[in-house]
mmCIF file of C-alpha atoms in Angstrom:
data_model
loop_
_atom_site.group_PDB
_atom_site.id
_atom_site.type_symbol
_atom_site.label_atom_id
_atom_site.label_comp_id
_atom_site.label_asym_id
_atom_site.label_seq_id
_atom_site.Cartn_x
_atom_site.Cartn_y
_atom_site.Cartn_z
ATOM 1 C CA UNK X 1 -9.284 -104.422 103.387
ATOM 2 C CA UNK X 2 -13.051 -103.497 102.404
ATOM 3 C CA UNK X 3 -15.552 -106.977 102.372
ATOM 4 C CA UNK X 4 -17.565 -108.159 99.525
ATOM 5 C CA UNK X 5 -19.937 -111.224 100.128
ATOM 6 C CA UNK X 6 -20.910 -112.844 97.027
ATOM 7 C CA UNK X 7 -23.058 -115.729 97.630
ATOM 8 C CA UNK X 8 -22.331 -118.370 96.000
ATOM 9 C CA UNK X 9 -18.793 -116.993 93.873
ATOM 10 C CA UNK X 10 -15.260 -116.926 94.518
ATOM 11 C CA UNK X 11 -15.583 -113.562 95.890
ATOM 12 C CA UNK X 12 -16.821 -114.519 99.409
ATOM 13 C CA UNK X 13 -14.336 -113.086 102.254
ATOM 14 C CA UNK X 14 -12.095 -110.457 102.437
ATOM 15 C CA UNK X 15 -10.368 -109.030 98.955
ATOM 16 C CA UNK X 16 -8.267 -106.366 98.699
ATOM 17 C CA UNK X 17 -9.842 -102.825 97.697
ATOM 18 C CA UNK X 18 -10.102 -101.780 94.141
ATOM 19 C CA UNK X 19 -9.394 -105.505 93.159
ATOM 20 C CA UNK X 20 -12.683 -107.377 92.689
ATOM 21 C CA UNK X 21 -14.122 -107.142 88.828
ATOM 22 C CA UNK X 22 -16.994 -109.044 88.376
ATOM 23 C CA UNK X 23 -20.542 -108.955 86.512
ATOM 24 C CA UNK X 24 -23.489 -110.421 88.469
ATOM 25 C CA UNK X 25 -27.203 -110.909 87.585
ATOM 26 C CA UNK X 26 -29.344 -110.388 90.399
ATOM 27 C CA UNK X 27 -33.277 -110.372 91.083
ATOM 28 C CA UNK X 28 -33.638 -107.862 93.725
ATOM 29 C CA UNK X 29 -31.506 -104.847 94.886
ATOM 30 C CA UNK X 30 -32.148 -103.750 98.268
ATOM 31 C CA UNK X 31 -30.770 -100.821 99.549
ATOM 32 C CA UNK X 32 -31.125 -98.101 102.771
ATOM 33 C CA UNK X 33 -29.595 -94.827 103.955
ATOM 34 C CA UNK X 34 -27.195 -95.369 107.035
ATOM 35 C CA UNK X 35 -27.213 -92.060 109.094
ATOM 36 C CA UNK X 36 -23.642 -91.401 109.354
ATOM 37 C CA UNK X 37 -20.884 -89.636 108.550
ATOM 38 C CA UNK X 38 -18.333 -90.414 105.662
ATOM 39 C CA UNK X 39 -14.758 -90.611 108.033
ATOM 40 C CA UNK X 40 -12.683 -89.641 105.007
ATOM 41 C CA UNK X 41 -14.383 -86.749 103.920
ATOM 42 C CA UNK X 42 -14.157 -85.547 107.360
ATOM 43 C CA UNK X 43 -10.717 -86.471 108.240
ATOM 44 C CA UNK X 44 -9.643 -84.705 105.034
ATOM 45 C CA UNK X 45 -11.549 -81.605 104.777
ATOM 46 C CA UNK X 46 -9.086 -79.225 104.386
ATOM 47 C CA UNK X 47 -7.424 -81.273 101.672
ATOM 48 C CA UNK X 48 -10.791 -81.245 99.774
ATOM 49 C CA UNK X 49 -11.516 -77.876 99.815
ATOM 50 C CA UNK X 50 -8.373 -76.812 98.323
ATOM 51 C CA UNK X 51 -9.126 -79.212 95.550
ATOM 52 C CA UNK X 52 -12.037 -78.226 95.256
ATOM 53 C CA UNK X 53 -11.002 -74.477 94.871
ATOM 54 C CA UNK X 54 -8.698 -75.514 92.268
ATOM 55 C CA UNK X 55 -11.250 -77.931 89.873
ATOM 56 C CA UNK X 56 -13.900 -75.206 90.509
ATOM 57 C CA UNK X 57 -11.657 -72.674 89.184
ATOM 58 C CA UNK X 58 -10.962 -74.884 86.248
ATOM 59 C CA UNK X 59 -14.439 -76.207 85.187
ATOM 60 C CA UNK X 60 -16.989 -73.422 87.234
ATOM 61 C CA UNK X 61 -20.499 -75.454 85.687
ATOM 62 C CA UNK X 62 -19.154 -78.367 88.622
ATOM 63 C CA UNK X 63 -21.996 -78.073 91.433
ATOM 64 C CA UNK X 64 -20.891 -79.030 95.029
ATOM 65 C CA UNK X 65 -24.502 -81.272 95.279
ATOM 66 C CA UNK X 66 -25.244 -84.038 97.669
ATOM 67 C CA UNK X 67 -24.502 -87.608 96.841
ATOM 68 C CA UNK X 68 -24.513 -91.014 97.962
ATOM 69 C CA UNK X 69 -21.656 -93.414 98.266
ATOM 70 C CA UNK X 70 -22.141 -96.927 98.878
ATOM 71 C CA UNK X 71 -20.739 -99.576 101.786
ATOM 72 C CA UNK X 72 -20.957 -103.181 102.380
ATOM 73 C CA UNK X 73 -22.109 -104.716 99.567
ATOM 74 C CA UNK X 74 -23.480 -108.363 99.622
ATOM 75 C CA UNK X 75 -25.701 -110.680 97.747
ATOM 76 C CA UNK X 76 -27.602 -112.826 100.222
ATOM 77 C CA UNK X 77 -30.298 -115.238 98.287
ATOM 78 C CA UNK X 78 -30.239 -113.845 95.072
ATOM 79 C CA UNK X 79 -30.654 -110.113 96.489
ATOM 80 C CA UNK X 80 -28.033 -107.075 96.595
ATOM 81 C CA UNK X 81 -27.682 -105.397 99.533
ATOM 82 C CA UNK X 82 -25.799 -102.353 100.495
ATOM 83 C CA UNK X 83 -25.968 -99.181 103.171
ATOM 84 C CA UNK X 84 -25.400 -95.991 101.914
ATOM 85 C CA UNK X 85 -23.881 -92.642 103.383
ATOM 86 C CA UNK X 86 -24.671 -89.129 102.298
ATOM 87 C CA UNK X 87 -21.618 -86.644 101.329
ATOM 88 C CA UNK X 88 -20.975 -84.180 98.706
ATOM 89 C CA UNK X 89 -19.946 -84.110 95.363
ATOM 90 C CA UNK X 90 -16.497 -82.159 96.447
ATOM 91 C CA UNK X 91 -15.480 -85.211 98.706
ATOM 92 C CA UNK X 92 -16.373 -87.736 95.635
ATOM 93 C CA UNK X 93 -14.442 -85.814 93.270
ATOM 94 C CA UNK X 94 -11.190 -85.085 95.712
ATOM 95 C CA UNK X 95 -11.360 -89.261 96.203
ATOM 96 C CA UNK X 96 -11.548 -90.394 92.685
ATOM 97 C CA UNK X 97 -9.019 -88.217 91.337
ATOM 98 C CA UNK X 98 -7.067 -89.519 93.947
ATOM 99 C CA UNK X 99 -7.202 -92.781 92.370
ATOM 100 C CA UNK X 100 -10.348 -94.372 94.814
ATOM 101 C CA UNK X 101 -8.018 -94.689 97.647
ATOM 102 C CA UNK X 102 -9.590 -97.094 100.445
ATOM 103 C CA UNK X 103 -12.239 -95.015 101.964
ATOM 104 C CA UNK X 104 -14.648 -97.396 103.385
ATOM 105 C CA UNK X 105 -16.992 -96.828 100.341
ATOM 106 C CA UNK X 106 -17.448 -97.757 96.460
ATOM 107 C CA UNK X 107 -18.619 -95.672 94.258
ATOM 108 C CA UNK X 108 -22.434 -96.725 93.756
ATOM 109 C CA UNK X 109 -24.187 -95.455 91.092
ATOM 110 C CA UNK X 110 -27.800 -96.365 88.987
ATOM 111 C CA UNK X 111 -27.341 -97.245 85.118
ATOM 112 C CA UNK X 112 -29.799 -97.524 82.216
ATOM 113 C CA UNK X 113 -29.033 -99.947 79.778
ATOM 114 C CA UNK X 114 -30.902 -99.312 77.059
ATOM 115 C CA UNK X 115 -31.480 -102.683 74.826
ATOM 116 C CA UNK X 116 -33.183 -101.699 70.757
ATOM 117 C CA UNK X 117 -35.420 -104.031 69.423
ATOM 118 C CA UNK X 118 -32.558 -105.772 66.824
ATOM 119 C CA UNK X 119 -30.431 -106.591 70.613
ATOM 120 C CA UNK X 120 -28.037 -103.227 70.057
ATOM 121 C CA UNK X 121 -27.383 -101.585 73.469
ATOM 122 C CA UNK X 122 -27.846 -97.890 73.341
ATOM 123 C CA UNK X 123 -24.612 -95.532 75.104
ATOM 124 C CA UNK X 124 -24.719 -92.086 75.716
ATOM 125 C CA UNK X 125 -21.071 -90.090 74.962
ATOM 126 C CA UNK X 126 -20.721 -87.217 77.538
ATOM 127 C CA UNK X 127 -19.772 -83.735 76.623
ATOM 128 C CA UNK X 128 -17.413 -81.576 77.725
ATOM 129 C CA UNK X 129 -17.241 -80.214 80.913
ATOM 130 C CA UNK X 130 -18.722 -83.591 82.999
ATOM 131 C CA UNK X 131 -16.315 -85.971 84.886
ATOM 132 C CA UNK X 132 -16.763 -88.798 82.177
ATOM 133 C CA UNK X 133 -15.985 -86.704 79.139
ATOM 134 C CA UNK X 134 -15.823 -88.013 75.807
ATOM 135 C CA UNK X 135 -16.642 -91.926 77.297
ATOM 136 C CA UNK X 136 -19.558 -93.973 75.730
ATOM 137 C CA UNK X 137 -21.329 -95.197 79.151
ATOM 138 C CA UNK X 138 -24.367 -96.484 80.234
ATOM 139 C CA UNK X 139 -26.890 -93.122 80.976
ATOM 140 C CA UNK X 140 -27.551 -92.833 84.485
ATOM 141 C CA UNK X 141 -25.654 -91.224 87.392
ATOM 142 C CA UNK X 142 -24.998 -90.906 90.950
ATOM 143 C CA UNK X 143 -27.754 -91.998 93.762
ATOM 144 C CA UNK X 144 -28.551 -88.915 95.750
ATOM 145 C CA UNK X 145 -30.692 -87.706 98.486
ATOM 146 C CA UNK X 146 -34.100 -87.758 96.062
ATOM 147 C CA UNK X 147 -34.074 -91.393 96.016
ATOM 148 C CA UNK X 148 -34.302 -91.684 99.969
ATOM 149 C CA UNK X 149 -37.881 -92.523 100.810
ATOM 150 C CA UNK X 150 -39.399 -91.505 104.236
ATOM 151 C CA UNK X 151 -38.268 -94.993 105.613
ATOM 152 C CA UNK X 152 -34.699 -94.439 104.882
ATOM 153 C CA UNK X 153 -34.747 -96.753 101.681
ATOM 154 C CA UNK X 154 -33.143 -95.885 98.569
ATOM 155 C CA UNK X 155 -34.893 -96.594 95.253
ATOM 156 C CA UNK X 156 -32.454 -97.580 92.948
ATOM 157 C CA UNK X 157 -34.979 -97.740 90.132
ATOM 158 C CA UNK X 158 -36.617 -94.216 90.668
ATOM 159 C CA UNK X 159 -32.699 -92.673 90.708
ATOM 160 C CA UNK X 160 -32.101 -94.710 86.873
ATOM 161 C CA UNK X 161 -35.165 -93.686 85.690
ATOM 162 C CA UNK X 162 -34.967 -90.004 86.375
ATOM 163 C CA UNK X 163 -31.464 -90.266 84.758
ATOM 164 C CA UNK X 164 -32.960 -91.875 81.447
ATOM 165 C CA UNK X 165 -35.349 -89.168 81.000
ATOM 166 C CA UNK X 166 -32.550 -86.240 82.072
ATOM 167 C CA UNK X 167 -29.683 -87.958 79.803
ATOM 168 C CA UNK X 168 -31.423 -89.253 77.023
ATOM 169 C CA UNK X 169 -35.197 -88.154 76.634
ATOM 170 C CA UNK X 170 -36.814 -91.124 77.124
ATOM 171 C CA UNK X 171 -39.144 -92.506 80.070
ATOM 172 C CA UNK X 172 -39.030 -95.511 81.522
ATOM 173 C CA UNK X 173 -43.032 -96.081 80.870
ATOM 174 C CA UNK X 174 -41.985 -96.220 76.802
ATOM 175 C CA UNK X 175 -39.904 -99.162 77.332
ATOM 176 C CA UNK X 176 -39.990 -102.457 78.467
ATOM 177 C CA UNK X 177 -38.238 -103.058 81.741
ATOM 178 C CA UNK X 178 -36.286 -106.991 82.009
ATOM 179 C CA UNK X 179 -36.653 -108.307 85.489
ATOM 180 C CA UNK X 180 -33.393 -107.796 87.911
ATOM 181 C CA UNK X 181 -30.483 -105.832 87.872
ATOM 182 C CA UNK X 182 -26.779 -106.237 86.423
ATOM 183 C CA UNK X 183 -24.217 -105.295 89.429
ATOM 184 C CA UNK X 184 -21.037 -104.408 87.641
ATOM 185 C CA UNK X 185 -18.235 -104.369 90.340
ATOM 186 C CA UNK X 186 -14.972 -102.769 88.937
ATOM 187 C CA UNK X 187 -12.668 -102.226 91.386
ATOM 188 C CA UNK X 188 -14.126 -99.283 93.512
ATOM 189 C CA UNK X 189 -17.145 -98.746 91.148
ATOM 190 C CA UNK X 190 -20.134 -100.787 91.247
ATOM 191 C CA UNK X 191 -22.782 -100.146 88.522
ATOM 192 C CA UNK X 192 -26.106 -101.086 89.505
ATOM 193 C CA UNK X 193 -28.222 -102.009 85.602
ATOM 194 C CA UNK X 194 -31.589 -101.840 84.940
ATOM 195 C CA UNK X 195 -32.015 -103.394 81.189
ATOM 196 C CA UNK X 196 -34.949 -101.563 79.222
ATOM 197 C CA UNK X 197 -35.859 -103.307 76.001
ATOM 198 C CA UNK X 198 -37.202 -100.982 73.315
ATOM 199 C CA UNK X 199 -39.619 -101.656 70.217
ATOM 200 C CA UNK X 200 -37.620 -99.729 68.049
ATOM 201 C CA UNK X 201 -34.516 -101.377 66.006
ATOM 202 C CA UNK X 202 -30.994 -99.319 66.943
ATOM 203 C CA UNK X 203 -31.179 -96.495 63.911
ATOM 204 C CA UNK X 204 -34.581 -95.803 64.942
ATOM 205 C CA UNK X 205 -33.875 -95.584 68.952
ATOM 206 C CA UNK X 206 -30.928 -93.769 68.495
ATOM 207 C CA UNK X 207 -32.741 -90.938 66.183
ATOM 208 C CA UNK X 208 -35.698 -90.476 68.727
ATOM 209 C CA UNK X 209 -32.790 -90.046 71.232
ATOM 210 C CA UNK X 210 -30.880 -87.257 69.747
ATOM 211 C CA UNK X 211 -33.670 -85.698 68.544
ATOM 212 C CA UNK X 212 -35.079 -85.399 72.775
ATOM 213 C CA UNK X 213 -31.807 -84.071 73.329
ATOM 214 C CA UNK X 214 -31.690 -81.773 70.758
ATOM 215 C CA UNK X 215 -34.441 -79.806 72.689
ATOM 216 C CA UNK X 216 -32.625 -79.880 75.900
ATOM 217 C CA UNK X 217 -31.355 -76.492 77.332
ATOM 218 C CA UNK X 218 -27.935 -78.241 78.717
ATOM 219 C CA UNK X 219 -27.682 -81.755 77.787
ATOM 220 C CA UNK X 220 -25.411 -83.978 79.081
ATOM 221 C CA UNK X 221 -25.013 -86.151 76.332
ATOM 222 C CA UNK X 222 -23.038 -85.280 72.974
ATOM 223 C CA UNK X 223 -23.942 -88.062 70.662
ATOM 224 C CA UNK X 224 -25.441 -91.930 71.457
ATOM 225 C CA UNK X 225 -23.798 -94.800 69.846
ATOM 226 C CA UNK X 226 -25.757 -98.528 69.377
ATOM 227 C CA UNK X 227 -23.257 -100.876 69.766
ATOM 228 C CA UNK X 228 -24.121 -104.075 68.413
ATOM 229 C CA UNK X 229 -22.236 -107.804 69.685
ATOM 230 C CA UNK X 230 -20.608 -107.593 66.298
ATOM 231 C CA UNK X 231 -19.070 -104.078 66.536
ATOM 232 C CA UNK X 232 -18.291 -103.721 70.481
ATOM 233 C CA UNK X 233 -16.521 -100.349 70.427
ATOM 234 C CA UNK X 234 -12.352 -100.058 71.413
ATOM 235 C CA UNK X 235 -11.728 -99.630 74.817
ATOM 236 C CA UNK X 236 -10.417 -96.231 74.574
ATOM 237 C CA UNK X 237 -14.325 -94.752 73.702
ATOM 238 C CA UNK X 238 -15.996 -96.800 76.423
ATOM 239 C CA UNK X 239 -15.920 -96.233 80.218
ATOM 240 C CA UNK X 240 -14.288 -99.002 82.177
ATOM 241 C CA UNK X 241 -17.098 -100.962 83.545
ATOM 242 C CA UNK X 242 -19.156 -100.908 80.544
ATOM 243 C CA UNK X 243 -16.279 -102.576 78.503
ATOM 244 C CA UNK X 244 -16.666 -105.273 81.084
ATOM 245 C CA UNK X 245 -20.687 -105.425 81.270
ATOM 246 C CA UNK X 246 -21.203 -105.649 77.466
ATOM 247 C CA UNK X 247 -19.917 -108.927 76.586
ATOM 248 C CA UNK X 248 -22.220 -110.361 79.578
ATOM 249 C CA UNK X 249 -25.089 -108.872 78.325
ATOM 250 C CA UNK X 250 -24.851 -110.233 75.017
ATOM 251 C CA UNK X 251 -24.068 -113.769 75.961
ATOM 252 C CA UNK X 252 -26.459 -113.384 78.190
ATOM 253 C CA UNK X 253 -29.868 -115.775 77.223
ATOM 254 C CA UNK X 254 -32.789 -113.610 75.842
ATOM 255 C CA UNK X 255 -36.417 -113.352 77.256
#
């Protein structure tokens, strides 16, 4: 059993893992490193490296980088809180494609969500070769060791924004950045949104997008799609989460 506090919701107590899926508007995300060791990873080392050996084999661009994964999540007075604990993108991968067993973590990452001027939300599609290939998804990624700060905090914001400007071409000084954060919690994932508002209407946005990737060496993305409240895309295109996000975004009152 793995806790989630949300003040204020039905989802105070004890749930069971993988079970909670919620969408929550917060105004402050607070989050630190906790100096520890991730017990599964270490308890099942010699089960991940021979998974390892075998995806590597299969896709050789994966890169066994360090990551953060995410524990105790809360929301205590309109702030989200979590502790999170360095491991390696090996251990991640052997745990998700094992179906997110419990672990004692979620799977934490940052998210840009990426609003045009005519209320479209921008996706990025990723390409072959990455772990959410040929899903529409919010750009952004996992939190990793740059975004620990000398005091052991994690900047949420600083890890989305360097994943606009990787993913899509765009910097987070162009656009207009909406107070809080969407937490998206989807059974063992929980998206953590920052909504940037564009001047641009959705045609526009999306051409200035491909057109940044276009003069990447290796991008990430293979095409951006504006979906619009009218036209939400099937599930099968979409990552999970997102087709759960969207419609709260939409209904969501504007500035």
């Amino acid at each position: 059993m793995s806790c989630i506090l949300f003040e204020g919701r039905s989802l105070i107590g004890k749930v069971p893992f993988g079970a909670t899926r919620e969408v929550l508007r917060v105004r402050n995300c607070c989050l630190c490193l906790e100096r520890c060791s991730w017990d599964f990873a270490t308890n099942r080392e010699a089960e991940i490296s021979a998974h390892w050996g075998r995806r590597k084999a299969e896709n050789p661009d994966f890169f066994n980088g360090g990551i953060l994964v995410m524990q105790s999540p809360r929301i205590e007075s309109g702030t989200f809180f979590a502790e999170l604990i360095q491991t390696d993108f090996k251990s991640y991968l052997f745990w998700r494609e094992s179906g997110f067993p419990e672990a004692g973590v979620f799977d934490g990452f940052g998210a840009a969500l990426i609003r045009s001027a005519d209320g479209a939300v921008l996706l990025g599609r990723q390409g072959a070769g990455n772990i959410n290939s040929g899903l529409a998804y919010l750009p952004g990624g996992f939190i990793d060791p740059r975004d620990v700060r000398e005091d052991g905090s994690v900047s949420i914001d600083e890890s989305i924004a360097r994943e606009l400007v990787e993913e899509t071409g765009l910097n987070a000084e162009e656009l207009r950045r909406r107070p809080g954060y969407y937490v998206t919690v989807f059974g063992a994932k929980i998206s953590i949104a920052v909504e940037y508002c564009s001047a641009l209407p959705a045609d526009a946005l999306r051409r200035t997008m491909l057109n940044r990737i276009a003069t990447q060496d290796d991008p990430e993305l293979e095409d951006i799609v504006a979906v619009s409240e009218r036209d939400l895309m099937s599930s099968s295109a979409m990552a999970d989460y997102v087709q759960m996000l969207l419609p709260a975004v939409f209904s969501a009152p504007g500035d």
